[in-house]
PDB file of N, CA, C and O and ligand atoms in Angstrom:
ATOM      1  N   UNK A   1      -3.276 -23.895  11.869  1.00 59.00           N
ATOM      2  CA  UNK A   1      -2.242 -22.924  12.248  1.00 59.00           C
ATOM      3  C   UNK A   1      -2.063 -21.882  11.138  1.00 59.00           C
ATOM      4  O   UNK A   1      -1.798 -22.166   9.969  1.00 59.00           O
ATOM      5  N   UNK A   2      -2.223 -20.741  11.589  1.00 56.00           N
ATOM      6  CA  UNK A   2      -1.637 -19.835  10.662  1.00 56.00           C
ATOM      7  C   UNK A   2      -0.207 -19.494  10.593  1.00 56.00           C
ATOM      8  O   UNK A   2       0.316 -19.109  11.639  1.00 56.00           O
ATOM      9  N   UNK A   3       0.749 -19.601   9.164  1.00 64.00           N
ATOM     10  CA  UNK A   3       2.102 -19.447   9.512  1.00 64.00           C
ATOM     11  C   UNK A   3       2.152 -17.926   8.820  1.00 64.00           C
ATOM     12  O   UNK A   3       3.196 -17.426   9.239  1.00 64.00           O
ATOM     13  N   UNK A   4       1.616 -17.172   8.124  1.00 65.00           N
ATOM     14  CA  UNK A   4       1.340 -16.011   7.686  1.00 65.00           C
ATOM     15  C   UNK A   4       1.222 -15.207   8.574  1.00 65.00           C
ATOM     16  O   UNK A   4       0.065 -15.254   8.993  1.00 65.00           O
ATOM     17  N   UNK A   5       1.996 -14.259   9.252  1.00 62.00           N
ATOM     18  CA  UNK A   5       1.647 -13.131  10.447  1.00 62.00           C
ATOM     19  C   UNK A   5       1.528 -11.966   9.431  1.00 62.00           C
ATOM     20  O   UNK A   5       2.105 -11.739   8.367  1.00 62.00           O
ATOM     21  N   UNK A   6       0.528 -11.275  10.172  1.00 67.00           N
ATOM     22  CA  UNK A   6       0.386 -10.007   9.535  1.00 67.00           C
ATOM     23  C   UNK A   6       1.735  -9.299  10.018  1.00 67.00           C
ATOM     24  O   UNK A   6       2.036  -9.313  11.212  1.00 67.00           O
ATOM     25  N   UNK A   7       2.570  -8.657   9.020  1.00 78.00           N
ATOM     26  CA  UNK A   7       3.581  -7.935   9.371  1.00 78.00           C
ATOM     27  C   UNK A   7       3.491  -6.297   8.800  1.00 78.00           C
ATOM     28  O   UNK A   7       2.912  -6.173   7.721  1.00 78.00           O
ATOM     29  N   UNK A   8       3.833  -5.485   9.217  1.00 86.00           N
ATOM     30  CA  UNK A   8       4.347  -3.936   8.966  1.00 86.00           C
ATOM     31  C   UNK A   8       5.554  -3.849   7.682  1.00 86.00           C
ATOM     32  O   UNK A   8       6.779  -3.948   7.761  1.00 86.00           O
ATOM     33  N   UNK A   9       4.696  -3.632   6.538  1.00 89.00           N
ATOM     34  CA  UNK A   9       6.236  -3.701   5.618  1.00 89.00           C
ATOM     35  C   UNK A   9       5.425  -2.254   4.802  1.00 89.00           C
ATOM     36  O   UNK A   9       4.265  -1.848   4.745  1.00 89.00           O
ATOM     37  N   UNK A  10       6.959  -1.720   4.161  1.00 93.00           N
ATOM     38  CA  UNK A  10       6.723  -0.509   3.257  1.00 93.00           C
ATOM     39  C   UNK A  10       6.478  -1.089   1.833  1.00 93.00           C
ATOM     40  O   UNK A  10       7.061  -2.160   1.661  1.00 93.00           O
ATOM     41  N   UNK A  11       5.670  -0.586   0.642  1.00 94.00           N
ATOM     42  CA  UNK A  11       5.533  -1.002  -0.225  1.00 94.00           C
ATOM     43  C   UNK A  11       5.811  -0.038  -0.899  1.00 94.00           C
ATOM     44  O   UNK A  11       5.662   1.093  -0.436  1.00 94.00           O
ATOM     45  N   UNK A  12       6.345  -0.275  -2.322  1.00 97.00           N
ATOM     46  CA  UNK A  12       6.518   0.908  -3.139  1.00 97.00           C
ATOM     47  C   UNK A  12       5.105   0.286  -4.489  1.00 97.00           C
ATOM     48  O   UNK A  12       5.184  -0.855  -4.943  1.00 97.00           O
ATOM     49  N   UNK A  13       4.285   0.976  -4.800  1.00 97.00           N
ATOM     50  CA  UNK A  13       3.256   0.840  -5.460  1.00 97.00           C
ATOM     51  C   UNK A  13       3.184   1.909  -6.985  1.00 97.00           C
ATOM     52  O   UNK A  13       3.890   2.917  -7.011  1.00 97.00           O
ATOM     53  N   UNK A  14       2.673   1.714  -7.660  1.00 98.00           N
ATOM     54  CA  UNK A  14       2.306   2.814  -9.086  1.00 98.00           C
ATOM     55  C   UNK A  14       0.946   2.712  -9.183  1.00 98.00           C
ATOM     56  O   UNK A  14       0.181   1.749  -9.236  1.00 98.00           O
ATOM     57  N   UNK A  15       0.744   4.327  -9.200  1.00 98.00           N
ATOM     58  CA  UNK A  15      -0.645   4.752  -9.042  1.00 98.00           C
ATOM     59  C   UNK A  15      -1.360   4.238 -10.739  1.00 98.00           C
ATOM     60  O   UNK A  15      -0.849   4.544 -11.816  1.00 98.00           O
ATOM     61  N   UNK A  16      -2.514   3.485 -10.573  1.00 97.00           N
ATOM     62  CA  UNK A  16      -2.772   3.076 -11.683  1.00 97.00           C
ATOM     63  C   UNK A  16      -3.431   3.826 -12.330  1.00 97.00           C
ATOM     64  O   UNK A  16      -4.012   3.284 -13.271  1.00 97.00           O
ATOM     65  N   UNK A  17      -3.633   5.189 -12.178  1.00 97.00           N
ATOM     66  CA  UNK A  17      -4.083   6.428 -13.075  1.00 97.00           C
ATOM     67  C   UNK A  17      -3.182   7.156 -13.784  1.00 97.00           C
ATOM     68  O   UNK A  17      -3.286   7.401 -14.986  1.00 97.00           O
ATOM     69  N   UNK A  18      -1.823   7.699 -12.688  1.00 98.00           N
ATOM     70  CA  UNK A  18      -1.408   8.624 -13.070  1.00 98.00           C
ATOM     71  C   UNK A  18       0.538   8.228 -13.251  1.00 98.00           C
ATOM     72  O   UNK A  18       1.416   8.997 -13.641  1.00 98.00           O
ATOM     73  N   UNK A  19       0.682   6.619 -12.751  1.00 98.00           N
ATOM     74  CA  UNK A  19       2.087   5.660 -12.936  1.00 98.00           C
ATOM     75  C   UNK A  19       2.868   6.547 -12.059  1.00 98.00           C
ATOM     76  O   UNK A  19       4.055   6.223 -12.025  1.00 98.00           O
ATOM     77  N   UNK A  20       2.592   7.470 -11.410  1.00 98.00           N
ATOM     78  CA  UNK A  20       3.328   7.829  -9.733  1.00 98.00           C
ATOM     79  C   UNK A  20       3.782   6.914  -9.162  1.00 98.00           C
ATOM     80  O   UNK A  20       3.147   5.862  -9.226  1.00 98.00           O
ATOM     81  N   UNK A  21       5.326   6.955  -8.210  1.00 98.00           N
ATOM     82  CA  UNK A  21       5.548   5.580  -7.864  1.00 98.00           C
ATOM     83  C   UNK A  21       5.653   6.795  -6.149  1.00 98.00           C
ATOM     84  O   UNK A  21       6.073   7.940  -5.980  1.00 98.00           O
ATOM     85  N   UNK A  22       4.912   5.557  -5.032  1.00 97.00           N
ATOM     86  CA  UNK A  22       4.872   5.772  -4.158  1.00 97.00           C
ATOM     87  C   UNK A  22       4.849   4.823  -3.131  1.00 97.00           C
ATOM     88  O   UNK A  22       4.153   3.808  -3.146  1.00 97.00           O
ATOM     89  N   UNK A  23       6.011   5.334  -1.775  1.00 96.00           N
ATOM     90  CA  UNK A  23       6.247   4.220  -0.844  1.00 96.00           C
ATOM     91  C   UNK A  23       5.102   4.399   0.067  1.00 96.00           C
ATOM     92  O   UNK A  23       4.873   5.525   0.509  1.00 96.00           O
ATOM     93  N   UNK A  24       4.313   3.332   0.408  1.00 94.00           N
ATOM     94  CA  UNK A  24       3.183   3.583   1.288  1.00 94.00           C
ATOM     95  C   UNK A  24       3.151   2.396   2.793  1.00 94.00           C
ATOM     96  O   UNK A  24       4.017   1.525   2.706  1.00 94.00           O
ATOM     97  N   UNK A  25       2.690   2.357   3.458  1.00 91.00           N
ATOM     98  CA  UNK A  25       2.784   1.949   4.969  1.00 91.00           C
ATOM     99  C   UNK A  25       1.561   0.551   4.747  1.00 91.00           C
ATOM    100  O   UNK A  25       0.392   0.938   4.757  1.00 91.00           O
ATOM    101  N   UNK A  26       1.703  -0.512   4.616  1.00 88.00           N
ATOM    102  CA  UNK A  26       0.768  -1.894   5.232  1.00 88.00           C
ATOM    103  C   UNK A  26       0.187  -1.681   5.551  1.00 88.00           C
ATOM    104  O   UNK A  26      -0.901  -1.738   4.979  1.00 88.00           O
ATOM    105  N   UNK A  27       0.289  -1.353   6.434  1.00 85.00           N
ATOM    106  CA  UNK A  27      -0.556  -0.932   8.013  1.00 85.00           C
ATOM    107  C   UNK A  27      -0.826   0.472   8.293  1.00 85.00           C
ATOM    108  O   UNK A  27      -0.907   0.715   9.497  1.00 85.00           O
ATOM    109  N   UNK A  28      -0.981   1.431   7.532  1.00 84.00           N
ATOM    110  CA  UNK A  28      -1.944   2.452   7.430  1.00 84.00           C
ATOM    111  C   UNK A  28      -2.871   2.855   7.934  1.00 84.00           C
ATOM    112  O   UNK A  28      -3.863   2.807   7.206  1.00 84.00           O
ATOM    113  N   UNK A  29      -3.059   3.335   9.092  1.00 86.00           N
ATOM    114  CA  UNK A  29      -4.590   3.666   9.715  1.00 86.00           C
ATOM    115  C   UNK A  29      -5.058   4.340   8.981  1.00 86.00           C
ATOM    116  O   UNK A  29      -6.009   4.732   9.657  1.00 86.00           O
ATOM    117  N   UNK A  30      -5.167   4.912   7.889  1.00 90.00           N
ATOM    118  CA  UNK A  30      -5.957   5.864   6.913  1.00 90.00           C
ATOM    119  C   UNK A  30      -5.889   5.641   5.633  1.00 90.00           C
ATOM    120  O   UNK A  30      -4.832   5.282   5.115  1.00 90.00           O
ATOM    121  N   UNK A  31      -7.095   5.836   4.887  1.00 93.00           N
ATOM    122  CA  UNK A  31      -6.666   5.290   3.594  1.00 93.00           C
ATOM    123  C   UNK A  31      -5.686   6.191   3.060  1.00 93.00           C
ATOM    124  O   UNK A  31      -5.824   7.376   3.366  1.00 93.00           O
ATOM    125  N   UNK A  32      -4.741   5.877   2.338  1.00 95.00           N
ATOM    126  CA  UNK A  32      -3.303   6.665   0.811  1.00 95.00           C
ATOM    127  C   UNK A  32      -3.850   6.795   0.465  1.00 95.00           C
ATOM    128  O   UNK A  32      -4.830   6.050   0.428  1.00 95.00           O
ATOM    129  N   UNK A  33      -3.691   8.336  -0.376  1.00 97.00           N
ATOM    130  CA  UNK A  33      -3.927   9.031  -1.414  1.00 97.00           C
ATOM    131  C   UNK A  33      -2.893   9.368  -2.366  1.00 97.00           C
ATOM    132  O   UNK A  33      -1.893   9.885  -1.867  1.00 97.00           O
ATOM    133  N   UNK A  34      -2.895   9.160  -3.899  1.00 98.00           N
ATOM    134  CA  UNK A  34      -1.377   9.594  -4.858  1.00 98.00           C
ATOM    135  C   UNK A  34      -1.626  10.810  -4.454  1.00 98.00           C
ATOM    136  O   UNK A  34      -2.776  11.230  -4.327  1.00 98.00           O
ATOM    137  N   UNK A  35      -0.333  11.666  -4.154  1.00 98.00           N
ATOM    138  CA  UNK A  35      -0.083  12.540  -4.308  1.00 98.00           C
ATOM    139  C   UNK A  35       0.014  13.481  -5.094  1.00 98.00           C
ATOM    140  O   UNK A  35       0.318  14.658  -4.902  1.00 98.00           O
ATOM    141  N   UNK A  36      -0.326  12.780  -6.239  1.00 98.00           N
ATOM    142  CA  UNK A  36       0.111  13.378  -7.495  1.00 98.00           C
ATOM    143  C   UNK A  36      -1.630  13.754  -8.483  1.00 98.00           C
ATOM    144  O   UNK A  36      -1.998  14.680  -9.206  1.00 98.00           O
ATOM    145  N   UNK A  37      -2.175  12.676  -8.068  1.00 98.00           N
ATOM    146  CA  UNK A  37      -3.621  12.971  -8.764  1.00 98.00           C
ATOM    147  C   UNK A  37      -4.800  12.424  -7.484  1.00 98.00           C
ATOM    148  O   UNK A  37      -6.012  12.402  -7.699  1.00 98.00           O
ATOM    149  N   UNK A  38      -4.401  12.161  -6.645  1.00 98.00           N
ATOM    150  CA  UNK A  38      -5.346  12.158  -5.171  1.00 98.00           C
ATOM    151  C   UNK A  38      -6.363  10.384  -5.074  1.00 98.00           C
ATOM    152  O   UNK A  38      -7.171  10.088  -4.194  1.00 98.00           O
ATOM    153  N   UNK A  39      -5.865   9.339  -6.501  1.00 98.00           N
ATOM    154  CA  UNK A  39      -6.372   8.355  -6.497  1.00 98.00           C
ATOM    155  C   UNK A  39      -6.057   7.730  -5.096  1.00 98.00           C
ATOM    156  O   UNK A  39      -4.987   7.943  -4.525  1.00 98.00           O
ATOM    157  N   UNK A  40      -6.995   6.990  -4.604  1.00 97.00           N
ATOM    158  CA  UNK A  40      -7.159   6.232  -3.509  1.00 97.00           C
ATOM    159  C   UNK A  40      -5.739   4.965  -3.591  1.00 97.00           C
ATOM    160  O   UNK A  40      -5.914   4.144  -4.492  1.00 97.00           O
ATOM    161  N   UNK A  41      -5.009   4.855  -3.128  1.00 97.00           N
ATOM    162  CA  UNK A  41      -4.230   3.574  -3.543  1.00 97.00           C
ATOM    163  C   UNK A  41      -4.108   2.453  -2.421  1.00 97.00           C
ATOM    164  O   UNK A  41      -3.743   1.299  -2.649  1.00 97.00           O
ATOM    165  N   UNK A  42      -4.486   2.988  -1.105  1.00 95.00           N
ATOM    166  CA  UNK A  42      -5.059   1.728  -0.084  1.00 95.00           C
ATOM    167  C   UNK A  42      -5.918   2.041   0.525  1.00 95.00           C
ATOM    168  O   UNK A  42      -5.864   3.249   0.753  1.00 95.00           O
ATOM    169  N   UNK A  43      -7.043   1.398   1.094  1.00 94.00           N
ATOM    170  CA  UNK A  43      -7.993   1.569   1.932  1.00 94.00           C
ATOM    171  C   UNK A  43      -7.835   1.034   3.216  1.00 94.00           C
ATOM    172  O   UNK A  43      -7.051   0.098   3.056  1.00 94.00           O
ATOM    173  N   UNK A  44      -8.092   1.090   4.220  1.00 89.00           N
ATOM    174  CA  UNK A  44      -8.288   0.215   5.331  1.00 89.00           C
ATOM    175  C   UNK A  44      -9.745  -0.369   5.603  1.00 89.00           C
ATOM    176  O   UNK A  44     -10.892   0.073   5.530  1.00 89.00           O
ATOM    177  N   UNK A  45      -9.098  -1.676   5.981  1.00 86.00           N
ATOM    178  CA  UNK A  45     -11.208  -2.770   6.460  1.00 86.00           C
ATOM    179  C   UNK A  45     -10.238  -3.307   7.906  1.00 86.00           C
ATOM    180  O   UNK A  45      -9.218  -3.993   7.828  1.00 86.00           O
ATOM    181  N   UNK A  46     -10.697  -2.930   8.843  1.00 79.00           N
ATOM    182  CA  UNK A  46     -10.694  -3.466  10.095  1.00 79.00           C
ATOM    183  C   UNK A  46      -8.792  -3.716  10.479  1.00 79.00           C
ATOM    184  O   UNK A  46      -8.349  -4.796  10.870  1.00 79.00           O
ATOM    185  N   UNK A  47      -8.064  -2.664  10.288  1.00 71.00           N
ATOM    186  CA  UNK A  47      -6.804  -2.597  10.524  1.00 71.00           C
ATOM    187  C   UNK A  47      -5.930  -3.149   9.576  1.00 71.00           C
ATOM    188  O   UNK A  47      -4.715  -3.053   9.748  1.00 71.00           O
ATOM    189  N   UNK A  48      -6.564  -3.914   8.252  1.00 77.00           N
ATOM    190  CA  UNK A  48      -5.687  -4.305   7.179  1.00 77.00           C
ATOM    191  C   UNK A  48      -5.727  -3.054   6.200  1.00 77.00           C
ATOM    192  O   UNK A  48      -6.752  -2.380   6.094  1.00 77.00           O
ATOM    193  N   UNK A  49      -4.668  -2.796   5.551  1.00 84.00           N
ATOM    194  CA  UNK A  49      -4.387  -2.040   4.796  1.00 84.00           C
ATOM    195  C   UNK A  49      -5.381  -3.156   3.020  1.00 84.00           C
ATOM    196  O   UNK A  49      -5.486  -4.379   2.931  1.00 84.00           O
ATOM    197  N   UNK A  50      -5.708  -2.465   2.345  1.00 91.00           N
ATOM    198  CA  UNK A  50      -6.528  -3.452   0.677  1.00 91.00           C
ATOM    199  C   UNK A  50      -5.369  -2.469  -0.098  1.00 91.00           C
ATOM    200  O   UNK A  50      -5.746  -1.304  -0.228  1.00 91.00           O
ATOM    201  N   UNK A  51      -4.222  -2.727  -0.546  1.00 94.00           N
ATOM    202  CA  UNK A  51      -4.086  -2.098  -1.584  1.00 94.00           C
ATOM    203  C   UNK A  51      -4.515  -2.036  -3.083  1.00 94.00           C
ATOM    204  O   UNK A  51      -4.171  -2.941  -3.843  1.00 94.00           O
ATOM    205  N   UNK A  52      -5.334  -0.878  -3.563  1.00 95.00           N
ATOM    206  CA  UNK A  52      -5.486  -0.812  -4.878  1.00 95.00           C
ATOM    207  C   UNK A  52      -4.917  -0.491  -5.860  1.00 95.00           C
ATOM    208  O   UNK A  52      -5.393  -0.352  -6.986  1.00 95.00           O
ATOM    209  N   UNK A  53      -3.892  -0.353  -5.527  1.00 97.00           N
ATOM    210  CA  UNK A  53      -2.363   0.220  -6.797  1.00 97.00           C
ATOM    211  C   UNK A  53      -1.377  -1.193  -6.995  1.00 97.00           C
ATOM    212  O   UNK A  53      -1.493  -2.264  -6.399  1.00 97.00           O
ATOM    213  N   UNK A  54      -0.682  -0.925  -7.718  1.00 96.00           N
ATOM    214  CA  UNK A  54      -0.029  -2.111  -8.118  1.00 96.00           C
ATOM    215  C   UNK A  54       1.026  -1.886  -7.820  1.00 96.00           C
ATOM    216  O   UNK A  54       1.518  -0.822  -8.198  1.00 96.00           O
ATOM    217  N   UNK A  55       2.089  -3.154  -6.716  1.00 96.00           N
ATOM    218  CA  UNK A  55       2.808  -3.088  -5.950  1.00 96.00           C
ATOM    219  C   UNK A  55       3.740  -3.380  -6.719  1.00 96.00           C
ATOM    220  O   UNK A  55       3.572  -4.221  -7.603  1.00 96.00           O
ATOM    221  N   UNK A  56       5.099  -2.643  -6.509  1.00 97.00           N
ATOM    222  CA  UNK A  56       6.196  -2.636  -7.513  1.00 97.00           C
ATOM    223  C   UNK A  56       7.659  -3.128  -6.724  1.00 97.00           C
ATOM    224  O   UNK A  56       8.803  -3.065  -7.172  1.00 97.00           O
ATOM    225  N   UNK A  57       7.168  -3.667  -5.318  1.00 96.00           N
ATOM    226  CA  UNK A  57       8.406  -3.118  -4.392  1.00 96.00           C
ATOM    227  C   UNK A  57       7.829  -3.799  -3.128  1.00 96.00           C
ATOM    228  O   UNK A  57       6.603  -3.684  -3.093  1.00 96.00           O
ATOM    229  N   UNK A  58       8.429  -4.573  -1.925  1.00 95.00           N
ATOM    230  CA  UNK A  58       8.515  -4.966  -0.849  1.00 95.00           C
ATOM    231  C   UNK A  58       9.253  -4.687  -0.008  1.00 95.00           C
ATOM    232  O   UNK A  58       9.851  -5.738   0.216  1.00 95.00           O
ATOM    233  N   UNK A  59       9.690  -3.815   0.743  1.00 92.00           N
ATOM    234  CA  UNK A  59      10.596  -3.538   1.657  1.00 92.00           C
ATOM    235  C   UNK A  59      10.383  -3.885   3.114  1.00 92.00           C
ATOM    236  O   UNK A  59       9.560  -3.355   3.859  1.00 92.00           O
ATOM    237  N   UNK A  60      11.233  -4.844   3.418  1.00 76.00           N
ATOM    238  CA  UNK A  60      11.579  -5.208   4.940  1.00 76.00           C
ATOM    239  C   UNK A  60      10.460  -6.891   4.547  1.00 76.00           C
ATOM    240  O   UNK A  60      10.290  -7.738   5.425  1.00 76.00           O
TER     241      UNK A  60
HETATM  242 ZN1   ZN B   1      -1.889   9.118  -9.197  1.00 77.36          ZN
END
């Protein structure tokens, strides 16, 4: 049994280039980009969001 559901939560993350703090979407159909210096900070593989920034924040 899986008791882990994939859920929709906002994350607040820091861009590990440029320490930008940015709220980004789980579930993202597109990979995030910082806004601030354009580093990649999630990718998507088959509807999961991979975040590559370091998550500072869990919301919901
Ligand atoms: Zn950045």
């Amino acid at each position: 049994m899986i008791t882990k559901q994939p859920t929709s939560k906002f994350l607040e993350v820091v861009c590990p280039k440029c320490k930008n703090e940015q709220t980004i979407f789980n579930k993202a159909s597109r990979p995030v980009a910082c806004l601030v210096c354009g580093n990649i900070l999630s990718e998507t593989t088959g509807g999961m969001s991979i975040v590559k920034a370091k998550i500072v924040k869990v919301y919901g």
